[in-house]
XYZ file of C-alpha atoms in Angstrom:
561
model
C 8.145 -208.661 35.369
C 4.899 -207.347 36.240
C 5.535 -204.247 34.347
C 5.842 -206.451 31.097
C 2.916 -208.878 31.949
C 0.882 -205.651 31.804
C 2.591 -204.560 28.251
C 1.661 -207.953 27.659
C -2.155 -207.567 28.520
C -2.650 -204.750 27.086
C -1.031 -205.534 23.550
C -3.440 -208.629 23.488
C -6.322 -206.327 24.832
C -5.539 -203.700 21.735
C -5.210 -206.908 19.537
C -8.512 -208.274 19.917
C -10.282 -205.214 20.088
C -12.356 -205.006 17.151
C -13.732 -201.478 17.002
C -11.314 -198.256 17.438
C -12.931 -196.928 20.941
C -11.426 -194.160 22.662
C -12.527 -194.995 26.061
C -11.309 -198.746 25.597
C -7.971 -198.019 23.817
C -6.838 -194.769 25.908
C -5.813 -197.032 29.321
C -3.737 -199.496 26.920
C -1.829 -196.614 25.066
C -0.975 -195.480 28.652
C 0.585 -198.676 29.657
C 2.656 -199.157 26.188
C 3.472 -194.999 26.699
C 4.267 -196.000 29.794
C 6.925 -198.598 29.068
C 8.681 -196.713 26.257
C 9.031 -193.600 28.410
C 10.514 -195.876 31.041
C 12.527 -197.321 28.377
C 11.499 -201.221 29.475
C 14.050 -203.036 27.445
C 12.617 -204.873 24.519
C 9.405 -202.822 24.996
C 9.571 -201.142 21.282
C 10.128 -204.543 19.609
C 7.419 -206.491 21.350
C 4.742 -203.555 20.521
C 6.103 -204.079 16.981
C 5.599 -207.629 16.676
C 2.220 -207.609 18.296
C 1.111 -206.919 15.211
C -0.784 -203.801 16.209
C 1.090 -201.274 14.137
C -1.788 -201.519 11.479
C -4.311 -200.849 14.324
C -2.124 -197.559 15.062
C -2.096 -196.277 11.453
C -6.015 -196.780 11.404
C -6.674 -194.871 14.652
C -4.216 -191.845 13.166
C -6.123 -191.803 9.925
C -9.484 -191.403 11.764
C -10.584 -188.148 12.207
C -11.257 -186.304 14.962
C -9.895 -188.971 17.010
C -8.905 -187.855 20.807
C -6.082 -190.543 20.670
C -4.420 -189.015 17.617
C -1.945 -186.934 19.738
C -1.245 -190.067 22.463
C -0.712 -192.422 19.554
C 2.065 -189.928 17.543
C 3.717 -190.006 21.075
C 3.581 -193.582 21.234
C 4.749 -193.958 17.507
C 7.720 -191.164 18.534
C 9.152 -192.955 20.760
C 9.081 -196.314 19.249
C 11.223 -194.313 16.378
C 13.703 -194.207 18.716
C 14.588 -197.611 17.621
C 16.535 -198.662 15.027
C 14.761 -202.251 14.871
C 11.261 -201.169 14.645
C 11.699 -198.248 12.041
C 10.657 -200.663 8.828
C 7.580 -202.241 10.697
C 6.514 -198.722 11.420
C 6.832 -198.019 8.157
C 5.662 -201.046 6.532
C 2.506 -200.938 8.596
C 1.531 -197.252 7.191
C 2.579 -195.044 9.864
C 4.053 -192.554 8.308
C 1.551 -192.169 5.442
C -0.808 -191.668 8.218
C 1.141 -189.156 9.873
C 2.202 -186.737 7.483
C -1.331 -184.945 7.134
C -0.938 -184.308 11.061
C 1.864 -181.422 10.174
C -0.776 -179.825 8.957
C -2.674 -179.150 12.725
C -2.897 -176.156 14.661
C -2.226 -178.468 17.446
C 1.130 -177.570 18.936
C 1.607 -180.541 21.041
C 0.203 -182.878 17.788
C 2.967 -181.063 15.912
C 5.588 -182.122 18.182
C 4.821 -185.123 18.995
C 3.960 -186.149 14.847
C 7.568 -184.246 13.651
C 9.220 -186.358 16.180
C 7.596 -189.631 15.056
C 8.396 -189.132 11.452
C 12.090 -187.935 12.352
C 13.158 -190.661 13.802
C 11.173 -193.384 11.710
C 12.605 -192.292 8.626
C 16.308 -191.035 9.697
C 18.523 -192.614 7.411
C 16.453 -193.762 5.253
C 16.825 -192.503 1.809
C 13.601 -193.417 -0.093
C 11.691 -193.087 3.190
C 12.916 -189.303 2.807
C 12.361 -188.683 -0.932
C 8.305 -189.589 -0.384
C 8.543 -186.817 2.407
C 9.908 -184.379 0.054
C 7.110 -185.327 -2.441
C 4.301 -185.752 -0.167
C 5.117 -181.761 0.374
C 6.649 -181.399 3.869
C 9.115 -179.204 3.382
C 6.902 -176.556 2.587
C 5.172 -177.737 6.017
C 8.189 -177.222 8.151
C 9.177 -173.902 7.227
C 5.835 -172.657 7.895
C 5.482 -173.921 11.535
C 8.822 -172.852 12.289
C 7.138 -169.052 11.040
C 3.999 -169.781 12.836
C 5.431 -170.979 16.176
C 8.752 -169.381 16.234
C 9.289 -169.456 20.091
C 8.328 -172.956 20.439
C 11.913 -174.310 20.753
C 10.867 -177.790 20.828
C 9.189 -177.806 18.176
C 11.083 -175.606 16.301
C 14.349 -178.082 16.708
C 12.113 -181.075 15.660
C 11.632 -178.963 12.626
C 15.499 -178.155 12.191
C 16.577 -181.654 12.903
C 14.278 -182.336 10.055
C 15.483 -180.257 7.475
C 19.169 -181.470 8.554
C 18.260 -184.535 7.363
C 16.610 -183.860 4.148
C 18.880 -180.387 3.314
C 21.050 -182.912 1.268
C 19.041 -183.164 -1.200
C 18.667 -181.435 -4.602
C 14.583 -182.546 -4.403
C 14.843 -180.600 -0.648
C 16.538 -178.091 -1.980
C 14.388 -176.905 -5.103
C 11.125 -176.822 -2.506
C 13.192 -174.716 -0.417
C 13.674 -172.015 -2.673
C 10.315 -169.936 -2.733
C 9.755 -170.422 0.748
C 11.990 -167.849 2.038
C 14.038 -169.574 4.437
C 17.088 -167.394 5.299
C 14.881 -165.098 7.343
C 13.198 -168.073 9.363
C 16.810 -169.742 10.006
C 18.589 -166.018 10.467
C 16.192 -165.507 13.174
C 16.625 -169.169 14.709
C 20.256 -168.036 14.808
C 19.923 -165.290 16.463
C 17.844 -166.676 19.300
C 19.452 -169.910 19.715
C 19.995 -171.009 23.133
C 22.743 -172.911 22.892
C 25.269 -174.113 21.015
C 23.475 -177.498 20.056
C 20.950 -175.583 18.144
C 23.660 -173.036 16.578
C 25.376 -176.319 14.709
C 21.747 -177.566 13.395
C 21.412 -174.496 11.837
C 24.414 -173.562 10.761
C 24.417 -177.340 9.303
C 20.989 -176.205 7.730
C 22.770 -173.294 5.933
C 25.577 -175.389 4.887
C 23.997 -177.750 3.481
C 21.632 -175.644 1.693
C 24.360 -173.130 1.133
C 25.524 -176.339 -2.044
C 22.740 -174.749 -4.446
C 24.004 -171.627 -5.872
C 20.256 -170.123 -6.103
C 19.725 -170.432 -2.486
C 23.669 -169.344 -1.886
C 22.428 -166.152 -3.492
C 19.064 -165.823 -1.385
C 21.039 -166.228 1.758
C 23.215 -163.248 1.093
C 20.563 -161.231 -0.136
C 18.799 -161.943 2.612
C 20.998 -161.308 4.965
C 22.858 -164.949 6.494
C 26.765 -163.843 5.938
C 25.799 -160.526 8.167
C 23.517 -162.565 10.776
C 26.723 -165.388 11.109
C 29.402 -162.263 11.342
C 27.241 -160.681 14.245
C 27.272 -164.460 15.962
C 30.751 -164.909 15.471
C 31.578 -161.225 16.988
C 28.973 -162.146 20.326
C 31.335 -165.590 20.488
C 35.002 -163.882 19.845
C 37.359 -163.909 22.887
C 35.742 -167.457 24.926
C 37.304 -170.222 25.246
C 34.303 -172.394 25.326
C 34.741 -175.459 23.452
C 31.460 -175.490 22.042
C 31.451 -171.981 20.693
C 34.823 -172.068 19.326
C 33.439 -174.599 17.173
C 30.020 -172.373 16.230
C 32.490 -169.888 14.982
C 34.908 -172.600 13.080
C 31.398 -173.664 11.277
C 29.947 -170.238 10.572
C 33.560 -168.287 9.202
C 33.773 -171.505 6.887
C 30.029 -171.086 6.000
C 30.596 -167.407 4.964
C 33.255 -168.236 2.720
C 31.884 -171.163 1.226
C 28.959 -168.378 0.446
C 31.379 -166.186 -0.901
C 32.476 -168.658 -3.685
C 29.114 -167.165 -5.795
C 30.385 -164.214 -8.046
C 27.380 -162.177 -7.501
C 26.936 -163.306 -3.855
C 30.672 -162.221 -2.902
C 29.942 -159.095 -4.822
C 27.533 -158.253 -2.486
C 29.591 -158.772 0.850
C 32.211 -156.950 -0.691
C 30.221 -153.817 -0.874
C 32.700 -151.602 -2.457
C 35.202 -152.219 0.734
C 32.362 -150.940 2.923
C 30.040 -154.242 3.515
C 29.616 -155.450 7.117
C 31.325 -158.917 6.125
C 34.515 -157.444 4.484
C 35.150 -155.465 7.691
C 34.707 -158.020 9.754
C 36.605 -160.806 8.049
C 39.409 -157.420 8.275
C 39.570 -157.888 11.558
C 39.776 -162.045 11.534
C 43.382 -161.497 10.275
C 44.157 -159.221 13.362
C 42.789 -161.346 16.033
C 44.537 -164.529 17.836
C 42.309 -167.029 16.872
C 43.490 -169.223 14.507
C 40.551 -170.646 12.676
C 38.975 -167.018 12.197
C 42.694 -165.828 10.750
C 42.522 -168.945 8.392
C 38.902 -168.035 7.302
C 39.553 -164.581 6.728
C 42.462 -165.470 4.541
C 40.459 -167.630 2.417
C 37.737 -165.242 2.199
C 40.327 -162.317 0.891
C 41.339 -164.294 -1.396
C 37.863 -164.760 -2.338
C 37.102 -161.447 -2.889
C 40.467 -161.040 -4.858
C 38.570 -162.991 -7.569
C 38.367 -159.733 -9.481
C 41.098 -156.689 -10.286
C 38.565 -153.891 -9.534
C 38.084 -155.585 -5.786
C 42.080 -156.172 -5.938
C 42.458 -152.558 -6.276
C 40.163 -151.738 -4.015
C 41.652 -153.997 -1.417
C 45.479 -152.685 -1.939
C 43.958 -148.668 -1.611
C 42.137 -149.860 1.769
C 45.471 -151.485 3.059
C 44.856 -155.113 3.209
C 48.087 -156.071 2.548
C 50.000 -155.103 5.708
C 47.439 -157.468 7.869
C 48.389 -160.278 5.309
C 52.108 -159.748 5.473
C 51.882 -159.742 9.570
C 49.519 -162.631 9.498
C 52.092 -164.605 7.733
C 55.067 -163.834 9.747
C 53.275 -164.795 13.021
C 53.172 -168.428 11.710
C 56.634 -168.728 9.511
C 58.216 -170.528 12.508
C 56.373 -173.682 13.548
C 53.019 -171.420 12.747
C 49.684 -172.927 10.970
C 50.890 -174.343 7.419
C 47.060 -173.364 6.690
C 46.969 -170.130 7.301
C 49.950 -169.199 5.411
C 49.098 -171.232 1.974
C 45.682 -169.386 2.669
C 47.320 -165.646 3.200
C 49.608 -166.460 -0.123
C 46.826 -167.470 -2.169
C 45.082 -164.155 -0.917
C 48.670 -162.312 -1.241
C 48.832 -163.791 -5.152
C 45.178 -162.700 -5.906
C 45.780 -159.434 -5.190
C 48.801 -159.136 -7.219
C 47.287 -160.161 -10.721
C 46.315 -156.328 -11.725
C 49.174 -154.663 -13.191
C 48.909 -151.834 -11.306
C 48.981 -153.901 -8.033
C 52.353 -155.294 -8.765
C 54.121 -151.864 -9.249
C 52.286 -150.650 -5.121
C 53.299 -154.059 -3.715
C 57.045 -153.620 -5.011
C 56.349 -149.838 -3.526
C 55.594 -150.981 -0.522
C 58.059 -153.525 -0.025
C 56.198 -156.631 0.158
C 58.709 -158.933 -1.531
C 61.144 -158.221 0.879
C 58.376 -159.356 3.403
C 57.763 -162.313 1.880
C 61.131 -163.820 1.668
C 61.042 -164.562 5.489
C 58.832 -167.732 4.402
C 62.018 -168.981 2.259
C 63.185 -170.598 5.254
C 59.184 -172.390 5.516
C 60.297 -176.220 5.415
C 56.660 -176.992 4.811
C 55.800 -178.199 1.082
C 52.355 -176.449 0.630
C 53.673 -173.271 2.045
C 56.698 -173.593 -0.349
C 54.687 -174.237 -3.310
C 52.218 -170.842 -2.733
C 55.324 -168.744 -1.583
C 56.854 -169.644 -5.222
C 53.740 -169.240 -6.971
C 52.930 -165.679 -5.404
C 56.753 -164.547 -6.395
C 56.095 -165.692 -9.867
C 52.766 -164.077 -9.949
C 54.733 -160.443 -8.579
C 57.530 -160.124 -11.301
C 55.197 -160.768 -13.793
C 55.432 -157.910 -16.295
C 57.487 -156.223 -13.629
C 61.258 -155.479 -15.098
C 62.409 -153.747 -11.494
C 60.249 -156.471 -9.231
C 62.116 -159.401 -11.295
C 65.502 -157.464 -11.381
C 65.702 -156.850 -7.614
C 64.531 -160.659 -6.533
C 66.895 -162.206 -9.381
C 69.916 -160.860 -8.193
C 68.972 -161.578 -4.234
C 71.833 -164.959 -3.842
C 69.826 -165.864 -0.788
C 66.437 -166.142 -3.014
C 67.804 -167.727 -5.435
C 70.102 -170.436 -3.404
C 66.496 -171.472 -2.038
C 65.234 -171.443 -5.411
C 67.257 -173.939 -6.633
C 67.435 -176.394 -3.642
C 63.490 -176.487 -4.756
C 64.496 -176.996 -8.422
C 65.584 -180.267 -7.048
C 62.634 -181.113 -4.857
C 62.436 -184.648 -5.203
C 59.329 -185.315 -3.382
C 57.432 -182.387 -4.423
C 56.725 -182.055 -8.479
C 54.491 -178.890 -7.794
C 57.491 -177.424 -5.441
C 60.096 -178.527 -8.358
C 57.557 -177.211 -10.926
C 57.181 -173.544 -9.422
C 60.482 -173.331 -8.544
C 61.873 -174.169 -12.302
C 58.889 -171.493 -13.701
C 60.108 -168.561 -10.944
C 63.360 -169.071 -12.186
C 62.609 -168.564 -16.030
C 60.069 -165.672 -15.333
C 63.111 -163.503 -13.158
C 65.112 -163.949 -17.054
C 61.718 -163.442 -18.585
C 60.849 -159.998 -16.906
C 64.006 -158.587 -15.881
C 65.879 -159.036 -19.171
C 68.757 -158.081 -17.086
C 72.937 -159.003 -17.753
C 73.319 -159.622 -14.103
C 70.108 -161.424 -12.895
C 71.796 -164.008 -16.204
C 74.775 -163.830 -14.665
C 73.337 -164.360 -11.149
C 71.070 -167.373 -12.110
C 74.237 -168.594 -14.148
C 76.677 -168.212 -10.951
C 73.796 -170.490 -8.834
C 73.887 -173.679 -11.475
C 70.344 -172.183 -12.373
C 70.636 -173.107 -16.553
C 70.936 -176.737 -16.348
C 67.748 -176.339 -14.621
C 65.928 -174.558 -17.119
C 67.219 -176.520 -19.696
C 65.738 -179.466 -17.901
C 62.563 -177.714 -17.416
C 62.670 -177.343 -21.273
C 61.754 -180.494 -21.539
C 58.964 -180.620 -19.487
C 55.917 -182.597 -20.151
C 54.037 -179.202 -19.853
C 53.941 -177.339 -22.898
C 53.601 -173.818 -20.788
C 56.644 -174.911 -18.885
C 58.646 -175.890 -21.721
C 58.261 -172.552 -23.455
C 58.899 -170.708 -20.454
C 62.337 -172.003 -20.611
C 62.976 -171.975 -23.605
C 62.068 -168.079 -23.910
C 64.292 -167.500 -21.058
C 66.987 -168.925 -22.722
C 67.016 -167.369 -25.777
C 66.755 -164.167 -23.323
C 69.632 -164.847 -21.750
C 71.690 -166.023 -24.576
C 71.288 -162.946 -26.733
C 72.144 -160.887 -23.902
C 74.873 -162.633 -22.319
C 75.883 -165.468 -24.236
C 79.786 -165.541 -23.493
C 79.265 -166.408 -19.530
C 76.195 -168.704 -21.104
C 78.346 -170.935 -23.656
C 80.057 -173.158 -20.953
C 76.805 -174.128 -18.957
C 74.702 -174.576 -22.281
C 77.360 -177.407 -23.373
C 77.390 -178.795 -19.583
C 74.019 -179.274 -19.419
C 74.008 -180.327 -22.790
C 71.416 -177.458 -24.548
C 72.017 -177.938 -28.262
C 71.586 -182.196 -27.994
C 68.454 -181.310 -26.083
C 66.929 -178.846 -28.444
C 67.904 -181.525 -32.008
C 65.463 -184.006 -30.069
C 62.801 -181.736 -29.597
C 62.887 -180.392 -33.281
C 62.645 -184.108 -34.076
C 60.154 -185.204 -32.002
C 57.117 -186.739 -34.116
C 54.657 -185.712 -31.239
C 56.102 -182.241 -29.965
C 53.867 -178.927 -29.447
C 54.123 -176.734 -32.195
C 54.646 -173.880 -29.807
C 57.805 -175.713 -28.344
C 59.255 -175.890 -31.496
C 58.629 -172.523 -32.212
C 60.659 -171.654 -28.963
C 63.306 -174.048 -30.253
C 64.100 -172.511 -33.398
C 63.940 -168.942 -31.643
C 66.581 -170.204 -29.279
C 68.245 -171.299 -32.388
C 68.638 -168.287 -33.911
C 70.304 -166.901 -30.707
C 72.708 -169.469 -30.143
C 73.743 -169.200 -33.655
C 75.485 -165.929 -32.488
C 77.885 -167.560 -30.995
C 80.803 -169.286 -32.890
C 80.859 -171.897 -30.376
C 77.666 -172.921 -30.237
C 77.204 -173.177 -34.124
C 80.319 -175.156 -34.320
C 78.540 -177.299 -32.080
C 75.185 -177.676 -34.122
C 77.538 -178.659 -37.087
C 78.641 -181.355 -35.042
C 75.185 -182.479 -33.849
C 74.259 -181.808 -37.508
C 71.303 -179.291 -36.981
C 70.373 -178.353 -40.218
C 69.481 -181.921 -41.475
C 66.834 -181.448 -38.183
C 66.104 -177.985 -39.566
C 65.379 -179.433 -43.633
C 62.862 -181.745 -42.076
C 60.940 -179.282 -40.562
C 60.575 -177.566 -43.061
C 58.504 -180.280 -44.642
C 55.730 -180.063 -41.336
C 52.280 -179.986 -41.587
C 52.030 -176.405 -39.797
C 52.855 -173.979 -42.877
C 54.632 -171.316 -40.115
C 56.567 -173.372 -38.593
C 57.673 -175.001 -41.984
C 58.543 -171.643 -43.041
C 60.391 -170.540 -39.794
C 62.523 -173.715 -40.008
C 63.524 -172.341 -43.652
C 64.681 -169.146 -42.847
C 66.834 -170.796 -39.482
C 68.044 -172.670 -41.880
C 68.807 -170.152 -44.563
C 70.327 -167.767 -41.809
C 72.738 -170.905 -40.541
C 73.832 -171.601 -44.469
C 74.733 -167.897 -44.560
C 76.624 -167.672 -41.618
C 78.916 -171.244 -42.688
């Protein structure tokens, strides 16, 4: 009690004191310093509603005051309540101590930073007026000036963690050379507390794609690599987490074209190596990053190339079979998506078949995980694209394609049923082959592609539709029974009729047409289902080609009868 009857005295003493003397004021900023440091309950609040806030502002806007430093303390660690943060700023605090980041006093610095942290931390305008009244500049340069200060220089960082979030933050950031004041924070941070700030820091300064670009030139992907390869092989909770925020940080910084350019350095760059040797070691977060920042890199065919010549793949393939069996659903969708990449270029596709990677692959069949299904199918699509022997040798494997169409019929997964129906029409597509037809045809595989015909996709609809005529004009006679099964010919009268239909699909239509005309059965069933009075209306359509294309179906059909 006594302690706060002495508060109490000297709040009234500071109140009625009617000129700001040093001598007078200095014993009364002890006691209220006094009760904050000993964190007197209530003590922030009652120096608040005193009413001498204004009194503080005034004494910080004086110059050459000796109290300026004692005051900032005071003011600091009022901030560190949430109650008294509008009164502070209501009363002109922080107006009056924003010109103090401007001293050479090191322990004015500190004690000012910390005051205007806390008084405007989550406050939004509060922050914006900062930003305009020039502090970022401000920051940056004491971090440069006093560099081994570490309290000060994490009053700093705490403060751009706060105001990194913003575009206005963001823009002043970008003369001001940053990456090399923050690389070399990293570097001598002395714990892991201070790591995260900065690594926040880059994050959340990593969002603008002109700083993005001035942290790799300036060296940040390297500087997080060589703190991820000092924290490899602990199990300290607190680092594994450092390098869980840092690999995601280097590939978020490798989403820039230019900027993952540079990492890539030809297959030589520091970064490449290392992420190279994520997808070797036994930590999963580093083999998921690495992954993702493959398939990063895979965002061009000249890298792609590169990649498959420097023998990537093999660290993918064993990557993935590690976690097929109750492994990280993550890391494989990642390793597929870097696996799919790298088998766009043409040339790719021929050295992956080579080297035997789809045989590789097909251990994730048995995957029961959705995501992992969905990339697996994509990736196989991606493989026997333009690639007659690739498509020939997975279209007539009977386990492949006994997966493949349990997924046709994924009822919970449209992207799984999706894939699954488009691998399926590109093994006809790119194989061309009699018994990949007859292999697809022996699996109940056309009444799927017939359904996929009619897709709400206009891709997927012609992908089926091509495949179909494929397969009818090279094996139509073990086609004919499952084309009138599934019902083909009804299917393909609605969509000639359909008011709204793609022009494309049509075009497929009447292509598939023409093929099934070449069989006896199937044009005895287009009498039936009347075709050709489908056929004479098209002819009348908007589109001039199509309207001609329907003619000469038509004219070809009239021959034939």
């Amino acid at each position: 009690m006594a302690d706060m009857d002495s508060l109490s005295d000297a709040l009234k003493a500071i109140t009625v004191s009617t000129e700001l003397i040093e001598e007078e004021l200095k014993p009364h900023l002890d006691t209220l310093l006094g009760a904050l440091l000993e964190k007197k309950k209530g003590a922030a609040v009652d120096i608040a509603r005193s009413g001498i806030l204004p009194t503080l502002a005034q004494t910080l806007r004086k110059k050459k005051s000796g109290l300026t430093s004692q005051v900032a303390l005071v003011v600091a660690e009022m901030g560190r309540e949430g109650a008294v943060r509008d009164p502070c700023i209501e009363a002109g605090l922080v107006l009056a101590l924003v010109p103090h980041l401007n001293s050479n006093d090191q322990e004015l610095l500190l004690h000012t930073g910390r005051a205007i942290g806390r008084i405007c931390f989550d406050n939004t305008s509060q922050q914006d007026q900062l930003v305009k009244s020039g502090v970022i500049p401000r920051l940056v340069a004491i971090m440069r000036e006093y560099p081994e200060n570490d309290p000060l220089v994490n009053v700093c960082l705490l403060a751009l963690c706060n105001l990194a979030d913003m575009d206005s933050a963001r823009e002043a950031l970008t003369d001001l050379a940053v990456a090399e004041v923050l690389t070399y924070q990293l570097e001598r941070a002395p714990d892991a507390e201070r790591r995260h700030i900065i690594l926040e820091v880059l994050g959340a300064l990593g969002e603008s794609d002109v700083l993005k670009l001035q942290f790799v030139e300036s060296g940040v992907p390297e500087a997080l690599s060589e703190m991820i390869r000092g924290l490899q092989g602990g199990s300290d909770p607190h680092d594994l987490c450092s390098i869980k925020i840092a690999s995601n940080l280097i590939v978020s910084l490798l989403l820039g074209d230019e900027s993952m350019q540079k990492c890539f350095g030809q297959g030589t760059g520091i970064v490449y190596q290392d992420v190279l040797s994520w997808l070797q070691c036994s930590n999963t977060q580093l083999q998921l990053s690495g992954a993702l920042a493959i398939a990063n890199f895979a965002r061009n065919d000249s890298n792609c190339v590169k990649m498959l010549e420097l023998g990537v793949v093999p660290h993918i393939l064993t990557l993935l079979e590690q976690h097929v069996d109750e492994g990280d659903v993550s890391v494989q969708h990642a390793g597929l998506s870097a696996l799919r990449n790298l088998a766009i270029p043409a040339s790719n596709k021929v050295r992956l078949l080579e080297d035997g990677v789809t045989e590789r692959i097909k251990t994730l069949l048995r995957s029961d995980m959705p995501p992992v299904q969905f990339k697996l199918l994509g990736t196989l699509r991606m493989m026997v694209d333009g690639q007659e022997e690739a498509a020939t040798v997975l279209g007539r494997d009977a386990v492949l394609l006994a997966r493949v169409m349990e997924w046709c019929e994924a009822k919970d997964h449209a992207g799984v049923r999706g894939e699954a129906n488009r691998l399926l029409a590109a093994l006809i597509r790119h194989s061309r082959n009699q018994e990949v037809i007859h292999a697809v045809t022996e699996a109940d595989g056309v009444r799927h592609l017939i359904s996929m015909a009619t897709s709400e996709h206009v891709i997927m609809q012609n992908e089926a539709l091509v495949a179909l005529a494929i397969a009818s004009t090279i094996d139509m006679e073990s086609m004919q029974d499952s084309f009138r099964e599934a019902e083909l010919l009804p299917t393909l009268k609605q969509m000639l009729e359909d008011p709204v239909g793609a022009v494309e699909v049509k075009f497929s239509a009447l292509g598939l047409i023409c093929s099934l005309a070449n069989s006896s059965l199937m044009k005895e069933q287009m009498e039936s289902l009347n075709i050709r009075e489908s056929l004479g209306k098209l002819t009348e359509h908007s589109n001039s080609k199509l309207a001609t294309q329907a003619e000469s179906v038509l004219a070809m059909l009239n021959e034939g009868s």
